[in-house]
Coordinates of C-alpha atoms in Angstrom, one line a residue:
Chain A
X79 CA -2.3 26.6 17.4
X80 CA -5.9 25.9 18.1
X81 CA -6.3 22.5 19.6
X82 CA -8.7 19.8 18.3
X83 CA -11.3 19.2 21.0
X84 CA -12.3 15.9 22.6
X85 CA -15.8 16.0 23.9
X86 CA -17.4 13.3 26.0
X87 CA -21.2 13.1 25.6
X88 CA -23.5 12.3 28.5
X89 CA -27.0 11.0 27.8
X90 CA -29.3 12.1 30.7
X91 CA -32.7 10.8 31.5
X92 CA -34.7 11.4 34.7
X93 CA -31.7 13.2 36.1
X94 CA -29.4 10.2 35.7
X95 CA -26.7 9.4 33.2
X96 CA -27.9 6.5 31.0
X97 CA -24.5 5.1 30.2
X98 CA -22.1 5.6 33.1
X99 CA -18.4 5.5 33.5
X100 CA -18.1 1.9 34.5
X101 CA -14.5 1.8 35.5
X102 CA -14.1 4.5 38.1
X103 CA -15.1 3.1 41.5
X104 CA -15.6 6.4 43.3
X105 CA -17.9 7.9 40.6
X106 CA -21.6 7.2 40.9
X107 CA -22.2 5.9 37.5
X108 CA -25.5 7.6 37.3
X109 CA -24.8 11.1 38.7
X110 CA -24.3 13.6 35.9
X111 CA -22.4 16.1 38.0
X112 CA -20.0 13.5 39.3
X113 CA -19.4 12.2 35.8
X114 CA -18.9 15.7 34.5
X115 CA -16.3 16.3 37.2
X116 CA -14.5 13.0 36.4
X117 CA -14.3 13.9 32.7
X118 CA -13.1 17.3 33.6
X119 CA -10.3 15.7 35.7
X120 CA -9.4 13.5 32.7
X121 CA -8.9 16.6 30.6
X122 CA -12.1 16.8 28.5
X123 CA -12.1 20.0 26.5
X124 CA -15.9 20.4 26.7
X125 CA -18.9 18.3 27.6
X126 CA -22.2 17.7 25.9
X127 CA -25.3 16.8 27.9
X128 CA -28.2 15.3 25.9
X129 CA -31.5 15.2 27.7
X130 CA -32.8 12.2 25.9
X131 CA -36.3 12.2 27.4
X132 CA -36.7 16.0 27.4
X133 CA -40.3 16.0 28.3
X134 CA -41.7 18.9 30.3
X135 CA -41.6 17.2 33.7
X136 CA -38.0 16.4 33.2
X137 CA -37.1 19.9 32.2
X138 CA -36.8 21.2 35.7
X139 CA -34.6 18.2 36.7
X140 CA -32.3 19.0 33.8
X141 CA -32.1 22.7 34.8
X142 CA -31.1 21.7 38.3
X143 CA -28.3 19.5 36.9
X144 CA -27.1 22.3 34.6
X145 CA -26.8 24.6 37.6
X146 CA -24.9 22.1 39.6
X147 CA -22.5 21.3 36.7
X148 CA -21.9 25.0 36.2
X149 CA -20.8 25.3 39.8
X150 CA -18.5 22.3 39.7
X151 CA -16.6 22.4 36.4
X152 CA -15.0 25.3 34.5
X153 CA -14.9 24.1 31.0
X154 CA -17.6 24.9 28.4
X155 CA -20.6 22.6 28.2
X156 CA -23.5 22.3 25.9
X157 CA -27.0 21.2 26.6
X158 CA -29.3 19.7 24.0
X159 CA -32.5 17.7 23.7
X160 CA -36.0 19.0 23.6
X161 CA -35.1 22.7 23.1
X162 CA -38.0 24.1 21.2
X163 CA -38.4 27.8 22.0
X164 CA -36.3 30.9 22.6
X165 CA -37.5 30.7 26.2
X166 CA -36.1 27.1 26.5
X167 CA -32.8 28.5 25.3
X168 CA -32.9 31.3 27.8
X169 CA -33.6 29.0 30.7
X170 CA -30.8 26.6 29.9
X171 CA -28.3 29.4 29.4
X172 CA -29.4 31.1 32.6
X173 CA -29.0 27.9 34.5
X174 CA -25.4 28.0 33.5
X175 CA -24.9 26.2 30.2
X176 CA -22.5 27.8 27.7
X177 CA -24.2 26.6 24.6
X178 CA -27.4 24.9 23.6
X179 CA -28.0 22.6 20.7
X180 CA -31.1 22.5 18.6
X181 CA -32.0 19.8 16.1
X182 CA -35.7 19.1 15.5
X183 CA -36.7 22.7 16.4
X184 CA -34.1 24.0 13.8
X185 CA -35.8 22.0 11.1
X186 CA -39.4 22.7 12.1
X187 CA -38.8 26.4 12.8
X188 CA -35.5 27.5 11.4
X189 CA -36.0 31.0 12.7
X190 CA -35.2 29.8 16.2
X191 CA -31.5 29.7 15.0
X192 CA -31.6 33.3 13.8
X193 CA -33.4 34.6 16.8
X194 CA -31.3 32.6 19.3
X195 CA -28.1 33.8 17.6
X196 CA -29.3 37.4 17.7
X197 CA -30.3 37.4 21.3
X198 CA -27.6 35.2 22.9
X199 CA -24.8 35.2 20.3
X200 CA -23.9 32.7 17.6
X201 CA -21.2 31.2 19.9
X202 CA -23.9 29.6 22.1
X203 CA -26.1 28.2 19.3
X204 CA -25.0 24.7 18.2
X205 CA -27.0 23.2 15.4
X206 CA -27.2 19.4 15.7
X207 CA -27.7 17.4 12.5
X208 CA -28.6 13.8 12.4
X209 CA -27.8 12.6 8.9
X210 CA -28.5 9.4 7.1
X211 CA -26.5 8.3 4.2
X212 CA -28.2 7.4 1.0
X213 CA -26.1 5.6 -1.5
X214 CA -27.3 5.6 -5.1
X215 CA -26.0 2.3 -6.2
X216 CA -26.4 0.8 -9.6
X217 CA -27.7 4.1 -10.9
X218 CA -27.2 5.1 -14.5
X219 CA -25.2 8.2 -13.9
X220 CA -25.0 9.2 -17.5
X221 CA -28.8 9.3 -17.5
X222 CA -29.1 11.4 -14.4
X223 CA -26.2 13.6 -15.4
X224 CA -24.6 13.3 -11.9
X225 CA -20.9 13.4 -11.2
X226 CA -19.5 10.7 -8.9
X227 CA -19.3 13.3 -6.1
X228 CA -23.1 13.2 -6.1
X229 CA -23.4 9.4 -5.8
X230 CA -24.0 9.8 -2.1
X231 CA -26.4 12.1 -0.3
X232 CA -27.4 12.5 3.3
X233 CA -30.9 13.3 4.6
X234 CA -31.7 14.9 7.9
X235 CA -33.7 13.1 10.6
X236 CA -35.5 14.7 13.4
X237 CA -36.9 13.7 16.9
X238 CA -33.6 12.0 17.8
X239 CA -33.6 9.7 14.8
X240 CA -37.2 8.9 14.7
X241 CA -38.6 11.0 11.9
X242 CA -37.0 11.2 8.5
X243 CA -37.2 14.4 6.5
X244 CA -36.4 15.3 2.9
X245 CA -33.9 17.9 3.9
X246 CA -30.4 17.5 2.4
X247 CA -27.9 17.5 5.2
X248 CA -25.2 19.4 3.4
X249 CA -27.6 22.2 2.3
X250 CA -29.0 22.3 5.8
X251 CA -25.6 22.6 7.3
X252 CA -24.9 25.7 5.2
X253 CA -28.3 27.2 5.8
X254 CA -28.0 26.7 9.6
X255 CA -24.6 28.6 9.7
X256 CA -26.0 31.3 7.5
X257 CA -28.9 31.7 10.0
X258 CA -26.3 32.1 12.8
X259 CA -25.4 28.7 14.2
X260 CA -21.9 29.0 15.7
X261 CA -21.1 25.3 15.5
X262 CA -22.4 22.2 13.9
X263 CA -22.7 18.9 15.7
X264 CA -22.8 16.3 12.9
X265 CA -24.0 12.8 13.8
X266 CA -24.0 10.0 11.3
X267 CA -27.1 7.9 12.0
X268 CA -25.6 5.0 10.1
X269 CA -22.5 5.0 12.2
X270 CA -24.0 6.0 15.6
X271 CA -23.6 3.2 18.2
X272 CA -21.7 0.9 15.8
X273 CA -18.2 1.9 17.1
X274 CA -17.1 1.3 13.5
X275 CA -15.9 4.8 12.8
X276 CA -17.4 8.2 12.0
X277 CA -18.8 8.9 8.5
X278 CA -15.7 10.6 7.2
X279 CA -17.1 11.6 3.9
X280 CA -20.1 13.3 5.5
X281 CA -17.8 15.3 7.8
X282 CA -15.4 16.2 5.1
X283 CA -18.1 17.5 2.8
X284 CA -19.8 19.6 5.5
X285 CA -16.5 20.9 6.8
X286 CA -15.5 22.1 3.3
X287 CA -18.7 24.0 2.9
X288 CA -19.0 25.9 6.2
X289 CA -16.8 28.3 8.0
X290 CA -17.9 27.4 11.5
X291 CA -16.4 24.5 13.6
X292 CA -17.7 21.0 12.9
X293 CA -18.0 18.5 15.8
X294 CA -18.0 14.9 14.6
X295 CA -20.3 12.5 16.3
X296 CA -21.5 8.9 15.9
X297 CA -19.4 5.9 15.5
X298 CA -16.2 6.4 17.5
X299 CA -14.8 3.0 18.5
X300 CA -11.1 3.8 18.9
X301 CA -8.6 6.5 18.6
X302 CA -7.9 5.7 14.9
X303 CA -11.5 6.7 14.2
X304 CA -11.0 10.0 15.9
X305 CA -7.8 10.6 14.1
X306 CA -9.5 10.0 10.8
X307 CA -12.4 12.4 11.6
X308 CA -10.0 15.2 12.7
X309 CA -7.7 14.7 9.6
X310 CA -9.4 13.3 6.6
X311 CA -12.8 14.4 7.9
X312 CA -11.5 17.9 8.6
X313 CA -13.6 18.0 11.8
X314 CA -12.6 20.5 14.6
X315 CA -13.7 18.4 17.5
X316 CA -14.8 14.8 18.1
X317 CA -17.6 13.8 20.4
X318 CA -17.8 10.3 21.8
X319 CA -19.9 8.4 24.4
X320 CA -19.3 4.7 24.4
X321 CA -15.6 4.5 24.3
X322 CA -15.3 6.7 27.4
X323 CA -18.3 5.3 29.3
X324 CA -17.2 1.7 28.9
X325 CA -13.7 2.5 30.1
X326 CA -12.0 1.6 26.9
X327 CA -10.1 4.9 27.1
X328 CA -9.8 7.9 29.4
X329 CA -9.9 11.3 27.7
X330 CA -6.2 11.6 28.6
X331 CA -5.3 8.4 26.9
X332 CA -7.1 9.5 23.7
X333 CA -5.3 12.8 23.8
X334 CA -1.9 11.3 24.4
X335 CA -2.4 9.0 21.4
X336 CA -3.6 11.7 19.1
X337 CA -0.7 14.0 20.2
X338 CA 1.7 11.1 19.3
X339 CA 0.2 11.1 15.8
X340 CA 0.8 14.8 15.4
X341 CA -2.7 16.1 16.2
X342 CA -2.7 19.4 18.3
X343 CA -4.6 18.7 21.5
X344 CA -4.6 20.4 24.9
X345 CA -2.6 18.2 27.2
Chain B
X129 CA -26.0 36.0 29.4
X130 CA -24.7 32.5 30.3
X131 CA -21.3 34.1 30.2
X132 CA -22.1 36.4 33.2
X133 CA -23.2 33.5 35.3
X134 CA -20.1 31.5 34.4
X135 CA -17.8 34.4 35.5
X136 CA -19.8 34.8 38.7
X137 CA -19.5 31.1 39.6
X138 CA -15.8 30.9 38.7
X139 CA -15.1 34.0 40.9
X140 CA -17.0 32.5 43.8
X141 CA -15.1 29.3 43.4
X142 CA -11.8 31.1 43.9
X143 CA -13.1 33.0 47.0
X144 CA -14.4 36.2 45.6
X145 CA -17.8 37.7 46.5
X146 CA -18.9 39.0 43.1
X147 CA -21.9 41.2 42.7
X148 CA -23.6 41.6 39.4
X149 CA -24.5 45.2 39.2
X150 CA -25.3 48.2 37.1
X151 CA -25.1 50.6 40.1
X152 CA -22.3 53.1 39.9
X153 CA -22.1 53.3 43.7
X154 CA -21.4 49.6 43.9
X155 CA -18.8 49.8 41.2
X156 CA -17.1 52.6 43.2
X157 CA -17.1 50.6 46.4
X158 CA -15.9 47.4 44.8
X159 CA -12.3 46.3 45.4
X160 CA -12.1 45.5 41.7
X161 CA -14.2 45.5 38.5
X162 CA -14.7 42.5 36.2
X163 CA -16.2 43.2 32.8
X164 CA -17.0 40.0 31.0
X165 CA -18.5 41.7 28.0
X166 CA -21.4 40.0 26.3
X167 CA -22.8 40.2 22.8
X168 CA -21.8 42.7 20.2
X169 CA -19.4 45.7 20.5
X170 CA -22.0 48.4 19.9
X171 CA -24.6 46.8 22.1
X172 CA -22.1 46.7 25.0
X173 CA -21.1 50.3 24.6
X174 CA -24.7 51.5 24.3
X175 CA -25.7 49.3 27.3
X176 CA -23.1 51.0 29.4
X177 CA -24.1 54.5 28.1
X178 CA -27.8 53.9 28.7
X179 CA -27.0 53.0 32.3
X180 CA -24.9 56.1 32.7
X181 CA -21.8 54.0 33.3
X182 CA -19.7 54.6 30.2
X183 CA -17.8 57.7 31.5
X184 CA -17.7 56.7 35.2
X185 CA -16.3 53.3 34.2
X186 CA -13.6 55.0 32.1
X187 CA -12.7 57.2 35.1
X188 CA -12.7 54.3 37.6
X189 CA -10.4 52.2 35.3
X190 CA -8.1 55.2 34.6
X191 CA -8.2 56.1 38.3
X192 CA -6.5 52.8 39.3
X193 CA -9.3 50.4 40.2
X194 CA -8.2 46.8 39.6
X195 CA -9.8 45.9 36.3
X196 CA -10.2 42.5 34.7
X197 CA -11.7 42.6 31.2
X198 CA -12.7 39.4 29.4
X199 CA -13.4 39.2 25.7
X200 CA -15.5 42.3 24.9
X201 CA -14.2 43.7 28.2
X202 CA -10.8 43.7 26.5
X203 CA -12.0 45.0 23.2
X204 CA -13.9 47.9 24.7
X205 CA -10.7 49.4 26.2
X206 CA -9.6 50.4 22.7
X207 CA -10.7 53.3 20.4
X208 CA -12.6 51.6 17.6
X209 CA -13.8 48.1 16.5
X210 CA -14.4 46.8 13.0
X211 CA -17.4 45.1 14.5
X212 CA -19.3 48.4 15.2
X213 CA -19.8 52.1 14.8
X214 CA -19.5 53.2 18.4
X215 CA -16.3 54.4 19.9
X216 CA -14.7 52.3 22.6
X217 CA -13.5 53.5 26.0
X218 CA -10.3 54.7 24.4
X219 CA -8.2 53.9 27.4
X220 CA -5.6 52.4 25.0
X221 CA -4.9 53.7 21.6
X222 CA -5.5 51.0 19.0
X223 CA -8.1 49.1 17.0
X224 CA -10.2 45.9 17.2
X225 CA -10.0 44.0 13.9
X226 CA -11.5 40.9 12.5
X227 CA -9.4 37.8 11.7
X228 CA -8.3 38.0 8.1
X229 CA -7.3 34.5 7.0
X230 CA -8.7 31.2 5.7
X231 CA -9.2 29.5 9.1
X232 CA -12.5 29.1 10.7
X233 CA -14.1 32.2 12.2
X234 CA -15.0 32.5 15.0
X235 CA -12.0 30.9 16.6
X236 CA -13.7 28.4 19.0
X237 CA -11.7 26.2 21.3
X238 CA -8.5 25.9 23.3
X239 CA -5.4 27.7 22.3
X240 CA -2.0 28.5 23.9
X241 CA -1.2 31.7 25.6
X242 CA 2.4 32.9 25.6
X243 CA 3.4 35.7 28.0
X244 CA 5.2 38.7 26.5
X245 CA 6.3 40.2 29.8
X246 CA 6.0 39.4 33.5
X247 CA 2.4 39.9 34.6
X248 CA 1.2 39.4 38.2
X249 CA -2.1 38.0 36.9
X250 CA -0.2 35.1 35.2
X251 CA 1.8 34.1 38.3
X252 CA 2.0 30.4 38.7
X253 CA 0.6 29.8 35.1
X254 CA 3.1 28.1 32.8
X255 CA 3.9 29.8 29.5
X256 CA 2.0 28.0 26.7
X257 CA -0.9 27.2 29.0
X258 CA -4.2 26.5 27.2
X259 CA -7.2 28.8 27.5
X260 CA -10.6 28.7 25.9
X261 CA -11.3 31.2 23.2
X262 CA -14.5 32.2 21.3
X263 CA -14.1 35.3 19.1
X264 CA -13.9 36.7 15.6
X265 CA -12.1 40.0 16.5
X266 CA -8.9 40.7 18.3
X267 CA -7.1 43.9 19.6
X268 CA -4.2 45.6 17.9
X269 CA -2.7 47.9 20.5
X270 CA -0.8 50.9 19.1
X271 CA 1.5 50.7 22.1
X272 CA 3.2 47.3 22.0
X273 CA 4.4 47.6 25.5
X274 CA 1.0 46.8 26.8
X275 CA 0.8 43.4 25.1
X276 CA 0.7 40.9 27.9
X277 CA 0.3 37.7 25.9
X278 CA 0.2 36.5 22.4
X279 CA -1.5 33.5 20.7
X280 CA -1.3 31.9 17.3
X281 CA -4.3 31.6 15.1
X282 CA -3.4 31.8 11.5
X283 CA -0.9 34.4 12.7
X284 CA 0.2 35.7 16.0
X285 CA -2.2 38.1 17.7
X286 CA -2.4 39.9 21.0
X287 CA -4.5 37.8 23.4
X288 CA -4.2 39.9 26.6
X289 CA -3.0 43.4 27.6
X290 CA -1.6 44.6 30.9
X291 CA -0.8 48.0 32.3
X292 CA -0.8 48.9 36.0
X293 CA -4.2 48.1 37.4
X294 CA -5.6 46.8 34.1
X295 CA -5.5 43.2 32.8
X296 CA -7.8 42.2 30.0
X297 CA -7.8 39.0 28.0
X298 CA -9.5 37.8 24.8
X299 CA -9.8 34.2 26.2
X300 CA -12.2 33.1 28.9
X301 CA -10.5 32.3 32.2
X302 CA -13.9 31.3 33.6
X303 CA -14.0 28.4 31.1
X304 CA -10.3 27.5 31.1
X305 CA -10.2 25.0 33.9
X306 CA -7.2 25.1 36.2
X307 CA -5.2 27.8 34.4
X308 CA -8.3 30.0 34.2
X309 CA -9.1 29.6 37.9
X310 CA -5.5 30.4 38.8
X311 CA -5.8 33.7 36.8
X312 CA -9.0 34.6 38.6
X313 CA -7.5 33.7 41.9
X314 CA -4.5 36.0 41.1
X315 CA -6.8 38.8 40.3
X316 CA -8.7 38.3 43.5
X317 CA -5.3 38.5 45.4
X318 CA -4.4 41.7 43.5
X319 CA -7.6 43.4 44.5
X320 CA -6.7 42.9 48.1
X321 CA -3.5 44.9 47.8
X322 CA -4.1 48.5 48.8
X323 CA -3.6 50.9 45.9
X324 CA -0.6 53.2 46.2
X325 CA -2.8 56.3 46.5
X326 CA -4.6 55.1 49.5
X327 CA -1.4 53.7 51.0
X328 CA 0.1 57.2 50.9
X329 CA -2.9 58.6 52.7
X330 CA -2.6 56.0 55.4
X331 CA 1.0 56.8 55.9

């Protein structure tokens, strides 16, 4: 059976990891390649590198890191952050990444997904969606003619959570896959950084509408949250940063616990 | 694309000296051929034909050159694919078909590989080891005796084939951590063994 994937996320700026693994003495907490190797040893199924500055001057540093990671670990890894053009995609893939993720560029110029998928294959185009929940409370539903299912909606944000848009996250999820995105990386902006749990409802609704894998992101604080995302949320993979960086769990511990609860994971 | 570089790096890691080439002479001189297969079925077949490599590749593989096919490099060995119009290499009778079930397509992620027969490429790799898959299509060999491994996704499908000098897998050993590196290392070892034909000449 296909395993649910556990994916640590590394935020990189200026060639250094912003939040390092704090509990492993021999790992340089800032070196992305060493951290990648450590997560690989722990049994990570994939890695995601987010270039959180992603300015032009940092691009070359990131490409160097991608190349070094590709020589060191032999599990799939995704690079995201600041990818705007087909040439950006080509450079990151040539440097050794297996997948790239687009977020802002996908909204501003959705054709980049079509063209990227055509040129490099859907399997390497991940569409990242930052979604904010909008709860319509106290609304007179009879007046609006909305079913309870429509009491919540989610809007897409761009520029790493800095710019709101009017794009509906569920509709965008479907459109992105129709355009050729091979996977969706769905981040709840409300939950991100809270460690209070993923937005299960968001995950479930997107998972039920698309045929490609959905990676849950934003809000992981413990294994229970991951379990909920993978079961009730119907996600295919869970991405997490803090709980691994701060040493609350190793990837192996997370997998053992999930396996104990009946989730299929690669052990 | 990224795939080619990944395979190259993984082969280097296990001690090979891979050369990415479209030169027939280099293919003839190589101790083994690895075909990762990138993109769509028809593009791959046409790409080989345009470079004048389609028939020579078929002859090299049929002639006993150690061959490792990955993903499309497996699918191309068969006669036809539901993904395209072009004919495959036709080394093995059989078809390439799309998953037909309610699960997500493509299959992306880690799945277990169960050997169907003893295969030298899988020496030292435990039955049920996890390998990384990314695919929408899989092979249906007409001759079941070439099925090397099976994997379960909705139903059981053939995830690798093996016959003599040929081993080809649907999964990506270059992205499958220790188990994948072991497979590549085994392949490297097998390319070092003198083929029977040359051995006879030496004797």
